[in-house]
């Protein structure tokens, strides 16, 4: 049962100092009226917020100083991200770059990619999108068909990606493309490339979601040139890198704090004298959140030691997104209202935002069904 | 806690697991179900020093780190050890004094205490009333037998005299023994549900229908995955409270643990029975030794509903802005 144990991790003093600092930063932002907590999530794209955050030294903190980082531990980064999320800050612009693209480039990128890109990410000037899913490769990621062909000095990319959040606003995306035969396990012949969105041969088309927001995009590649040194890792290593990235993507607090502001506003909506049912419901949610935080910190501790806790990460995401999705349902039961977008009432607005966002929680970053199958494999059932 | 302490804890834990695995038999569990106190097993547990795990060394104890000591209680629950091991261990630590035999803890009023775990078998009972804590010894205790759903003794006791007055520690706040018992049951539930899950996984891989193990069906895999999530969550939140034993924020952590493990117990019991089908609800199969304990323990020392209300009241009183900082503090 080793993979189902979540050891206690004590946060180092540096991480607690970071908490103090990021809270002060966020309070100053709030005092200046620069964001509305109940209207934001970690996909809310605010370029200026990310730039100020980068200037203040809160992006890419785990990277070496020469790349704009602070050589901080994964645990320090965890503290910064959980505080950003709990405060309801608009951290969508830099989120993907800080969480997964930057770390990939640091580990597997060319020297030029590291030198040119990482410091700009850390300054909050350069943002990333994820180029994994395709129309016929969703949960079945090994089915990607976007093709990269070798040409003089680089690669030509042809194909299509979809569901790339904020592709119309980011600087780069990391594209998973087919460079060779899939092989018997279907995981071979895949390679990742850093593609600048302003390259020739790229067409980005927006997809509006049901809330009327434009976050998703389709991205078309037609004879798009990528230089050799923008390949990530070696040819054919794409699958290993993508799956290695998932523990980072899945265990973080973005899997249970997406709608935290709804819980905070719900508590205020109910007020200091809850009835029995309200108090019980709040208590149950707080207990779930407490165990999720504990588990997430524990996984961060394993990542910090260089381990790849894929099953633990799947457990955190599955429990976390189930919790996030239950929150609006419980809220509307114990504090009924008619959810209204852009309402001046914080609770009513947060409920509206969350109801419309909730279905995505158990889709992005690996569907619930894929995660449960990974957990089942961890149990030895498959 | 240095390396040597850690090794010590590891050795004791390994010994305890070997003892439980080798000696706790089906027959014994069935006999305990019928009300027989397992005196031989108790003697073995005592020889291994397990009831002294949390007691300070100067008082003759082993003084394990609290998380390690509670790990012993979890192991005992994993094997459904039919003894008041946890109760005895905690009472010794709270009184800073070992008892002759088994000990227990309960609320009491006017010379009565109801549903006392293993009350009649105990040589000492720590009783909490409105005025504080009192200790009653063997010759001051009489009573009538009662049981919980798992057949564990939950006796009605008559307490003679005033008992010995002892000081109630500050860190237990107004909740006192209820919080101690809540964590005890939470830790036990995390162990028993892990066993139920293990039994479910084993059964799913062995049992064949439609020409293949039922583990091959995605519906069964996903059900057990749901249970695994709950088991992981329950252990994590129970450890979170165990670590605060003797500290300021113990009560809130124990409350969080009782709520979360109680909810988890319900789901794990439901799933593991579904996986075992009719076989799992027979007397002959072992699953019920764990699930009946889960169904009892989730309601003892305050149900998940009780403690959830307690937490919810406190959270609402302090308001939305205070929630996040206090959540971080209670889980660090």
XYZ file of C-alpha atoms in Angstrom:
714
model
C 0.000 0.000 0.000
C 3.025 2.273 -0.241
C 1.572 4.349 -3.043
C -1.458 5.103 -0.863
C 0.553 6.505 2.023
C 0.844 10.235 2.352
C 3.679 11.052 4.729
C 3.688 14.282 6.661
C 5.897 16.968 5.196
C 7.015 19.879 7.321
C 7.318 23.037 5.259
C 10.766 24.615 5.527
C 11.155 28.096 6.992
C 11.825 29.507 3.518
C 8.408 28.298 2.370
C 6.686 29.952 5.317
C 8.588 33.150 4.568
C 7.294 32.920 0.997
C 3.762 32.611 2.394
C 4.231 35.796 4.356
C 5.580 37.594 1.288
C 2.947 36.411 -1.181
C 0.148 37.289 1.252
C 1.526 40.809 1.494
C 1.726 41.030 -2.304
C -1.851 39.807 -2.730
C -3.173 42.142 -0.062
C -1.583 45.090 -1.847
C -3.163 43.974 -5.130
C -6.561 43.688 -3.460
C -6.186 47.025 -1.710
C -5.456 48.613 -5.083
C -8.614 46.981 -6.481
C -6.657 45.136 -9.168
C -8.729 41.941 -9.156
C -12.101 40.638 -8.027
C -11.489 37.332 -6.195
C -14.943 35.843 -6.755
C -14.680 36.256 -10.527
C -11.291 34.622 -11.094
C -9.846 31.172 -11.464
C -6.452 29.812 -12.380
C -7.357 30.079 -16.045
C -8.226 33.803 -15.798
C -5.684 35.497 -18.062
C -4.321 38.771 -16.707
C -1.022 39.644 -18.299
C -0.405 42.645 -16.038
C -1.036 40.678 -12.869
C 1.444 38.017 -13.977
C 4.031 40.661 -14.869
C 3.766 42.268 -11.432
C 3.952 38.817 -9.845
C 7.071 38.010 -11.874
C 8.692 41.325 -10.994
C 8.053 40.565 -7.340
C 9.878 37.236 -7.775
C 7.035 34.716 -7.419
C 7.284 32.896 -10.777
C 9.749 30.115 -11.583
C 11.053 30.142 -8.019
C 12.349 26.557 -8.166
C 14.684 27.283 -11.081
C 18.350 28.234 -10.767
C 19.131 31.912 -10.378
C 20.869 32.087 -13.760
C 17.478 31.378 -15.355
C 15.636 33.951 -13.273
C 14.662 31.577 -10.476
C 15.507 31.487 -6.790
C 16.720 27.901 -6.356
C 13.742 27.420 -4.042
C 12.213 24.045 -3.205
C 9.030 22.623 -4.713
C 7.464 23.256 -1.317
C 8.048 26.989 -1.595
C 6.368 26.955 -4.974
C 3.468 25.000 -3.488
C 2.956 27.653 -0.837
C 2.942 30.424 -3.447
C 0.454 28.609 -5.667
C -1.943 27.725 -2.855
C -1.958 31.309 -1.633
C -2.581 32.615 -5.176
C -5.494 30.225 -5.585
C -7.054 30.754 -2.171
C -6.976 34.504 -2.759
C -8.841 34.052 -6.047
C -6.166 35.833 -8.026
C -6.155 35.840 -11.860
C -3.102 33.655 -12.328
C -3.971 32.054 -15.687
C -1.401 33.850 -17.824
C 1.730 32.383 -16.305
C 0.195 29.254 -14.753
C 1.091 26.624 -17.350
C 4.595 28.035 -17.916
C 5.349 28.056 -14.201
C 3.745 24.681 -13.466
C 4.933 22.494 -16.313
C 6.420 24.096 -19.442
C 9.236 25.879 -17.624
C 10.234 22.805 -15.603
C 10.232 20.714 -18.818
C 12.495 23.202 -20.561
C 14.792 23.355 -17.556
C 15.170 19.559 -17.492
C 15.067 18.672 -21.160
C 15.373 21.863 -23.207
C 18.384 23.026 -25.215
C 20.747 25.578 -23.730
C 19.342 28.260 -26.019
C 15.762 27.456 -24.946
C 16.754 27.715 -21.296
C 18.679 30.946 -21.738
C 16.104 32.663 -23.901
C 12.832 31.478 -22.450
C 13.137 30.737 -18.735
C 14.145 34.236 -17.554
C 11.241 35.723 -19.517
C 8.796 33.276 -17.909
C 10.151 34.189 -14.490
C 9.721 37.890 -15.235
C 6.079 37.252 -16.126
C 6.555 38.275 -19.750
C 6.256 34.961 -21.526
C 3.355 32.532 -21.320
C 2.688 28.961 -22.441
C -0.107 26.748 -23.666
C -0.366 22.957 -23.728
C -0.340 21.234 -27.130
C -1.342 17.690 -26.286
C -5.021 17.007 -27.117
C -6.232 16.618 -30.687
C -9.722 16.074 -32.085
C -9.135 12.312 -32.107
C -6.649 12.131 -29.251
C -8.292 13.132 -25.969
C -7.965 10.614 -23.162
C -6.243 8.377 -25.719
C -3.255 10.670 -26.013
C -1.089 8.094 -27.788
C -3.348 8.564 -30.827
C -1.892 12.003 -31.703
C -1.441 12.522 -35.441
C 0.171 15.963 -35.645
C 3.358 15.227 -37.546
C 6.850 16.679 -37.338
C 9.097 16.003 -40.365
C 12.834 16.518 -40.357
C 14.079 19.324 -42.606
C 17.355 21.171 -42.825
C 18.061 22.867 -39.478
C 14.804 21.866 -37.866
C 11.353 20.337 -38.233
C 8.157 21.065 -40.155
C 4.971 20.623 -38.164
C 1.638 19.784 -39.765
C -1.576 18.968 -37.963
C -4.011 20.246 -35.403
C -4.256 20.655 -31.631
C -7.401 21.479 -29.675
C -8.505 22.693 -26.212
C -5.345 24.769 -25.883
C -6.238 27.203 -23.127
C -5.315 30.793 -23.958
C -3.460 29.870 -27.197
C -4.601 33.242 -28.577
C -2.748 35.075 -25.809
C 0.326 32.993 -24.983
C 3.817 33.247 -26.436
C 4.619 29.572 -26.942
C 3.084 26.166 -26.742
C 4.768 22.816 -26.298
C 3.476 20.560 -29.034
C 3.477 16.784 -28.807
C 4.001 15.488 -32.345
C 4.611 12.228 -34.116
C 8.178 11.884 -35.401
C 8.333 8.139 -35.950
C 6.621 4.772 -35.579
C 4.375 4.282 -32.589
C 5.693 0.772 -31.916
C 3.799 -2.055 -30.234
C 3.002 -0.125 -27.029
C 1.863 2.915 -29.119
C 4.056 5.169 -26.976
C 7.043 5.396 -29.294
C 7.802 7.971 -31.976
C 6.490 10.994 -30.098
C 8.519 14.159 -29.575
C 7.842 17.532 -27.940
C 8.621 20.896 -29.564
C 8.514 24.465 -28.302
C 6.553 26.382 -30.916
C 6.356 30.195 -30.944
C 2.748 31.168 -31.618
C 3.853 34.009 -33.906
C 5.597 31.597 -36.301
C 4.458 31.340 -39.920
C 2.072 28.494 -40.644
C 0.014 28.757 -37.429
C -3.663 29.530 -37.319
C -5.401 29.926 -33.948
C -9.184 29.736 -33.857
C -11.112 30.435 -30.681
C -13.714 28.164 -29.136
C -16.213 29.888 -26.844
C -17.226 27.913 -23.796
C -20.785 27.722 -22.486
C -20.143 30.601 -20.087
C -19.323 32.766 -23.093
C -15.621 32.897 -22.266
C -12.919 32.496 -24.858
C -10.238 30.372 -23.193
C -10.093 27.287 -25.420
C -8.631 27.292 -28.914
C -7.945 25.112 -31.904
C -4.448 25.514 -33.277
C -3.662 24.531 -36.877
C -0.109 23.882 -38.098
C 0.606 24.089 -41.799
C 4.248 23.621 -42.712
C 5.276 25.404 -39.522
C 9.078 25.497 -39.058
C 10.637 24.804 -35.653
C 14.435 25.016 -35.274
C 16.342 21.977 -33.983
C 17.139 23.569 -30.656
C 13.469 24.032 -29.871
C 13.013 20.297 -29.608
C 12.476 19.246 -25.966
C 14.520 16.216 -24.984
C 15.497 13.675 -27.599
C 13.544 12.464 -30.562
C 11.038 9.817 -29.474
C 11.043 10.740 -25.768
C 7.766 12.646 -25.881
C 5.602 10.061 -24.168
C 7.943 9.594 -21.197
C 8.170 13.354 -20.713
C 4.442 13.938 -20.982
C 3.607 11.246 -18.459
C 6.369 12.456 -16.135
C 4.832 15.926 -16.252
C 1.492 14.646 -15.084
C 2.421 14.229 -11.423
C 3.196 17.952 -11.389
C 0.022 18.765 -13.227
C -2.282 16.617 -11.135
C -1.349 16.886 -7.487
C -1.258 20.635 -7.087
C -3.700 22.814 -5.183
C -5.262 23.886 -8.502
C -7.128 20.574 -8.249
C -9.063 21.496 -5.148
C -8.866 25.279 -4.784
C -10.275 26.312 -8.197
C -13.499 27.441 -6.597
C -12.245 28.156 -3.091
C -13.698 31.677 -3.248
C -17.157 30.154 -3.441
C -16.585 28.429 -0.098
C -15.256 31.628 1.473
C -18.191 33.715 0.234
C -20.630 30.957 1.239
C -19.371 31.156 4.829
C -20.008 34.905 4.835
C -23.382 34.471 3.149
C -24.476 32.118 5.921
C -23.112 34.399 8.634
C -21.984 33.772 12.205
C -25.052 31.812 13.298
C -25.539 28.885 10.941
C -28.342 26.414 11.468
C -27.434 22.802 12.122
C -27.576 21.682 8.505
C -25.515 24.611 7.301
C -22.879 24.099 9.977
C -22.630 20.379 9.204
C -22.259 20.959 5.495
C -19.563 23.591 6.025
C -17.747 21.333 8.494
C -17.750 18.416 6.073
C -16.349 20.549 3.251
C -13.634 21.998 5.489
C -12.622 18.493 6.581
C -12.327 17.379 2.960
C -10.279 20.423 2.129
C -8.029 19.791 5.125
C -7.261 16.253 4.023
C -6.700 17.385 0.427
C -4.239 20.041 1.501
C -2.414 17.534 3.616
C -2.176 15.054 0.730
C -1.116 17.696 -1.766
C 1.715 18.935 0.468
C 2.795 15.326 0.902
C 2.994 14.778 -2.872
C 4.939 18.031 -3.237
C 7.394 16.606 -0.727
C 7.871 13.505 -2.895
C 8.314 15.622 -6.025
C 10.858 17.690 -4.141
C 12.844 14.500 -3.505
C 12.808 13.743 -7.218
C 10.228 10.944 -7.052
C 7.393 10.468 -9.523
C 4.310 9.798 -7.407
C 1.880 9.272 -10.282
C -0.711 7.258 -8.372
C -0.734 9.620 -5.387
C -1.145 12.526 -7.784
C -4.097 10.773 -9.423
C -5.657 10.220 -5.979
C -5.336 13.904 -5.124
C -6.809 15.053 -8.414
C -9.702 12.614 -8.300
C -10.643 13.517 -4.746
C -9.944 17.215 -5.337
C -12.085 17.642 -8.429
C -14.907 15.625 -6.866
C -14.781 18.040 -3.942
C -14.703 21.091 -6.229
C -17.674 19.849 -8.176
C -19.689 19.130 -5.040
C -19.131 22.638 -3.697
C -21.652 24.551 -5.864
C -24.243 21.811 -5.329
C -23.873 22.011 -1.555
C -23.808 25.815 -1.638
C -27.092 26.073 -3.516
C -28.648 23.606 -1.078
C -27.668 25.357 2.153
C -27.780 28.963 0.897
C -30.263 29.013 -2.005
C -30.080 31.816 -4.531
C -30.372 32.312 -8.266
C -26.813 32.317 -9.616
C -26.157 35.369 -11.789
C -23.000 36.120 -13.736
C -21.331 39.495 -13.061
C -23.507 39.980 -9.995
C -22.283 42.594 -7.538
C -23.053 40.128 -4.768
C -19.882 38.119 -4.233
C -21.639 34.889 -3.305
C -24.184 35.020 -6.126
C -21.456 35.805 -8.673
C -19.068 33.143 -7.389
C -21.836 30.535 -7.498
C -22.677 31.454 -11.088
C -19.032 31.269 -12.205
C -18.524 27.952 -10.448
C -21.675 26.257 -11.734
C -20.562 26.955 -15.289
C -16.912 26.014 -14.719
C -17.453 22.903 -12.612
C -17.862 20.348 -15.432
C -14.335 21.121 -16.652
C -12.718 20.285 -13.298
C -12.874 16.531 -13.890
C -11.928 16.824 -17.565
C -8.807 18.972 -17.811
C -5.500 17.388 -16.863
C -6.853 13.834 -17.201
C -10.483 12.773 -16.992
C -11.922 11.189 -13.883
C -12.201 7.876 -15.722
C -8.524 7.852 -16.706
C -7.497 8.725 -13.158
C -9.632 6.001 -11.613
C -8.062 3.505 -13.987
C -4.601 4.667 -12.898
C -5.590 4.223 -9.255
C -6.967 0.765 -10.062
C -3.612 -0.104 -11.634
C -1.920 1.101 -8.449
C -4.167 -1.292 -6.506
C -3.049 -4.175 -8.724
C -6.452 -4.613 -10.347
C -5.146 -4.221 -13.892
C 12.939 12.490 17.048
C 16.326 11.150 15.925
C 17.260 8.153 13.801
C 17.485 5.806 16.780
C 13.952 6.703 17.896
C 12.726 6.132 14.388
C 14.343 2.702 14.261
C 12.848 1.917 17.653
C 9.381 2.834 16.419
C 9.919 0.736 13.308
C 10.941 -2.291 15.349
C 7.999 -2.026 17.732
C 5.610 -1.588 14.850
C 6.987 -4.576 13.011
C 6.783 -6.701 16.171
C 3.219 -5.594 16.742
C 2.199 -6.457 13.195
C 3.802 -9.884 13.484
C 2.019 -10.446 16.773
C -1.369 -9.391 15.403
C -1.004 -11.302 12.167
C 0.158 -14.468 13.898
C -2.174 -14.513 16.882
C -5.448 -12.825 16.036
C -7.437 -15.715 14.633
C -10.956 -15.965 13.279
C -11.913 -18.113 16.263
C -10.638 -15.457 18.597
C -12.601 -12.739 16.823
C -15.716 -14.865 16.929
C -15.214 -15.595 20.640
C -14.704 -11.886 21.305
C -17.924 -11.232 19.391
C -19.651 -13.478 21.898
C -18.395 -11.396 24.793
C -15.274 -13.314 25.936
C -12.428 -11.045 26.931
C -9.251 -12.215 25.180
C -7.008 -12.347 28.241
C -4.173 -14.321 26.648
C -3.979 -11.920 23.738
C -4.046 -9.009 26.165
C -1.097 -10.524 28.045
C 0.860 -10.851 24.791
C 0.093 -7.278 23.820
C 1.196 -6.194 27.290
C 4.449 -8.155 27.074
C 5.217 -6.388 23.813
C 4.826 -3.115 25.726
C 2.240 -1.760 23.338
C -0.023 -0.097 25.947
C 3.026 1.938 27.053
C 3.836 3.274 23.593
C 2.788 6.856 24.260
C 3.715 7.056 27.945
C 6.790 9.099 28.859
C 9.976 7.226 29.659
C 10.259 8.601 33.207
C 6.837 7.060 33.898
C 7.987 3.709 32.557
C 6.767 4.163 29.012
C 8.309 3.907 25.542
C 7.528 7.495 24.551
C 7.137 6.919 20.854
C 6.456 9.866 18.616
C 2.626 10.255 18.697
C 2.242 9.494 14.975
C 4.169 6.242 15.506
C 2.167 5.354 18.592
C -1.102 5.918 16.751
C 0.299 3.792 13.921
C 0.233 0.870 16.389
C -3.443 1.564 17.026
C -4.031 1.608 13.263
C -2.258 -1.724 12.877
C -4.367 -3.230 15.642
C -7.510 -2.070 13.864
C -6.217 -3.469 10.579
C -6.304 -6.870 12.296
C -9.511 -6.079 14.265
C -7.621 -6.803 17.503
C -10.494 -7.255 19.993
C -8.894 -5.363 22.893
C -8.960 -1.848 24.377
C -5.353 -1.289 23.317
C -5.884 2.283 22.119
C -7.946 3.222 25.153
C -5.305 1.854 27.524
C -2.457 3.524 25.666
C -4.161 6.917 25.688
C -5.320 6.778 29.307
C -1.771 5.938 30.403
C -0.430 8.893 28.443
C -3.093 11.274 29.763
C -2.533 10.241 33.408
C 1.200 9.843 32.933
C 0.924 6.523 34.706
C 0.571 2.939 33.506
C -2.423 0.893 34.643
C -2.327 -2.662 35.985
C -4.587 -4.004 33.268
C -6.761 -2.622 30.496
C -8.006 0.950 30.916
C -10.808 2.905 29.321
C -12.277 6.380 29.048
C -15.846 7.689 29.148
C -18.195 10.477 30.067
C -20.029 9.934 33.322
C -22.467 11.662 35.630
C -23.757 10.888 39.138
C -21.899 7.623 39.571
C -22.869 6.258 36.158
C -21.027 5.961 32.902
C -22.661 4.502 29.822
C -21.230 2.662 26.823
C -17.755 2.430 28.304
C -15.414 0.580 25.907
C -14.481 -2.772 27.539
C -15.656 -1.226 30.825
C -16.156 -4.427 32.803
C -12.794 -5.815 31.778
C -10.908 -2.720 32.821
C -8.767 -2.189 35.873
C -9.104 1.565 35.532
C -11.531 4.012 33.941
C -10.906 7.694 33.317
C -14.240 9.496 33.627
C -15.029 13.023 32.554
C -17.900 14.959 34.071
C -18.824 18.635 34.283
C -16.353 19.192 37.093
C -13.346 17.596 35.489
C -11.633 14.223 35.398
C -11.828 11.377 37.892
C -10.079 8.031 37.933
C -11.877 4.934 39.151
C -10.045 1.704 39.896
C -11.190 -1.905 39.552
C -12.746 -2.234 43.047
C -14.856 0.894 42.473
C -16.424 -0.397 39.265
C -19.432 -2.660 38.718
C -21.641 -2.783 35.671
C -23.760 -4.395 32.996
C -22.567 -5.637 29.653
C -23.466 -3.865 26.440
C -22.157 -4.170 22.878
C -21.685 -2.108 19.771
C -22.551 -3.394 16.276
C -19.170 -5.137 16.113
C -19.769 -6.984 19.381
C -17.197 -4.910 21.222
C -18.057 -4.364 24.894
C -19.703 -1.008 25.550
C -20.693 -1.440 29.184
C -22.863 0.551 31.563
C -20.796 1.150 34.699
C -21.693 2.058 38.273
C -18.906 4.012 39.873
C -18.547 3.898 43.647
C -17.250 6.889 45.543
C -15.789 10.045 44.036
C -12.757 8.460 42.484
C -9.424 10.200 42.331
C -9.469 13.699 40.951
C -6.882 14.416 38.253
C -6.090 17.536 36.312
C -7.512 17.964 32.855
C -4.893 19.123 30.360
C -5.370 22.567 28.803
C -4.741 21.372 25.279
C -7.959 19.342 25.282
C -10.073 22.488 25.635
C -13.757 22.134 26.503
C -14.125 18.959 24.497
C -11.812 16.862 26.636
C -12.166 13.109 26.346
C -14.596 13.364 23.425
C -11.763 14.716 21.291
C -9.380 12.008 22.502
C -11.928 9.309 21.705
C -12.722 10.921 18.363
C -9.131 10.657 17.220
C -8.799 7.148 18.604
C -11.778 5.978 16.560
C -10.643 7.966 13.515
C -7.251 6.257 13.527
C -8.889 2.868 14.060
C -11.278 3.487 11.177
C -8.369 4.341 8.891
C -6.852 0.934 9.718
C -10.050 -1.100 9.446
C -11.018 0.481 6.122
C -7.589 -0.272 4.717
C -8.145 -3.919 5.595
C -11.615 -3.888 4.042
C -10.106 -2.423 0.867
C -7.350 -5.052 0.810
C -9.983 -7.773 1.171
C -11.986 -6.192 -1.643
C -8.983 -6.055 -3.963
C -8.055 -9.666 -3.154
C -11.588 -10.864 -3.733
C -11.921 -8.981 -7.024
C -8.760 -10.548 -8.400
C -9.737 -14.088 -7.281
C -13.455 -14.219 -7.953
C -14.329 -15.127 -11.545
C -17.571 -14.438 -13.401
C -18.253 -14.383 -17.139
C -14.974 -16.248 -17.528
C -12.687 -13.633 -15.997
C -11.791 -12.109 -12.640
C -14.319 -9.427 -11.722
C -11.301 -7.081 -11.336
C -11.215 -7.014 -15.141
C -14.486 -5.060 -15.190
C -14.040 -1.303 -15.231
C -17.106 -0.836 -13.034
C -15.436 -2.883 -10.307
C -12.052 -1.189 -10.792
C -13.569 2.254 -10.444
C -15.582 1.332 -7.378
C -12.420 0.146 -5.643
C -10.552 3.243 -6.849
C -13.208 5.348 -5.110
C -12.597 3.364 -1.931
C -8.818 3.774 -2.271
C -9.221 7.551 -2.461
C -11.188 7.480 0.781
C -8.664 5.241 2.537
C -5.790 7.531 1.534
C -7.678 10.628 2.626
C -8.670 9.072 5.960
C -5.113 8.041 6.834
C -3.736 11.442 5.901
C -6.212 13.381 8.042
C -5.833 10.977 10.973
C -2.046 11.406 10.909
C -2.600 15.148 10.759
C -4.344 14.946 14.137
C -2.087 12.326 15.730
C 0.848 14.621 15.139
C -0.823 17.303 17.306
C -1.230 15.055 20.371
C -0.478 17.210 23.419
C -0.549 20.437 21.429
C -2.774 23.511 21.282
C -4.719 22.709 18.114
C -5.310 19.029 18.881
C -9.085 19.336 19.232
C -9.757 20.944 15.863
C -7.503 18.417 14.149
C -9.222 15.524 15.918
C -12.573 16.940 14.820
C -11.430 17.181 11.198
C -10.167 13.611 11.412
C -13.392 12.212 12.861
C -15.517 13.906 10.202
C -13.423 12.790 7.257
C -12.767 9.225 8.434
C -16.423 8.773 9.375
C -17.526 9.737 5.872
C -14.821 7.585 4.341
C -15.833 4.599 6.491
C -19.361 4.696 5.125
C -18.204 4.642 1.516
C -15.516 2.014 1.978
C -17.895 -0.324 3.805
C -20.504 0.093 1.060
C -18.033 -0.496 -1.775
C -16.270 -3.473 -0.240
C -19.574 -5.206 0.486
C -20.736 -4.558 -3.070
C -17.509 -6.110 -4.396
C -17.842 -9.166 -2.132
C -21.504 -9.666 -3.023
C -23.502 -12.173 -0.927
C -20.396 -13.932 0.393
C -19.347 -10.729 2.193
C -22.465 -10.582 4.346
C -22.059 -14.088 5.728
C -20.753 -14.836 9.199
C -18.224 -17.144 7.565
C -16.423 -14.422 5.621
C -14.088 -12.060 7.522
C -15.195 -8.796 5.933
C -17.795 -8.099 8.624
C -15.196 -7.985 11.384
C -13.978 -4.768 9.748
C -17.156 -3.270 8.346
C -19.143 -3.731 11.573
C -16.350 -1.942 13.382
C -16.462 0.878 10.820
C -20.223 1.227 11.300
C -19.778 1.357 15.089
C -16.718 3.554 15.321
C -18.053 6.244 12.985
C -20.741 7.037 15.572
C -18.702 6.686 18.779
C -17.226 9.741 20.577
C -19.304 11.994 18.321
C -20.395 11.086 14.810
C -19.080 12.793 11.709
C -22.286 14.862 11.732
C -21.651 15.978 15.315
C -18.072 17.071 14.705
C -18.904 18.595 11.321
C -21.426 20.825 13.056
C -18.822 21.729 15.665
C -16.340 22.721 12.955
C -18.979 24.521 10.889
C -20.089 26.620 13.863
C -16.520 27.700 14.547
C -15.807 28.465 10.889
C -18.961 30.549 10.429
C -18.308 32.459 13.636
C -14.898 33.546 12.368
C -16.048 34.370 8.822
C -14.844 33.572 5.298
C -11.617 35.561 5.380
C -10.313 33.672 8.423
C -10.967 30.228 6.952
C -7.921 29.834 4.719
C -5.272 30.875 7.278
C -6.834 28.629 9.916
C -7.038 25.719 7.471
C -3.339 26.094 6.687
C -2.523 26.243 10.392
C -4.571 23.117 11.141
C -2.923 21.056 8.408
C 0.712 22.120 8.704
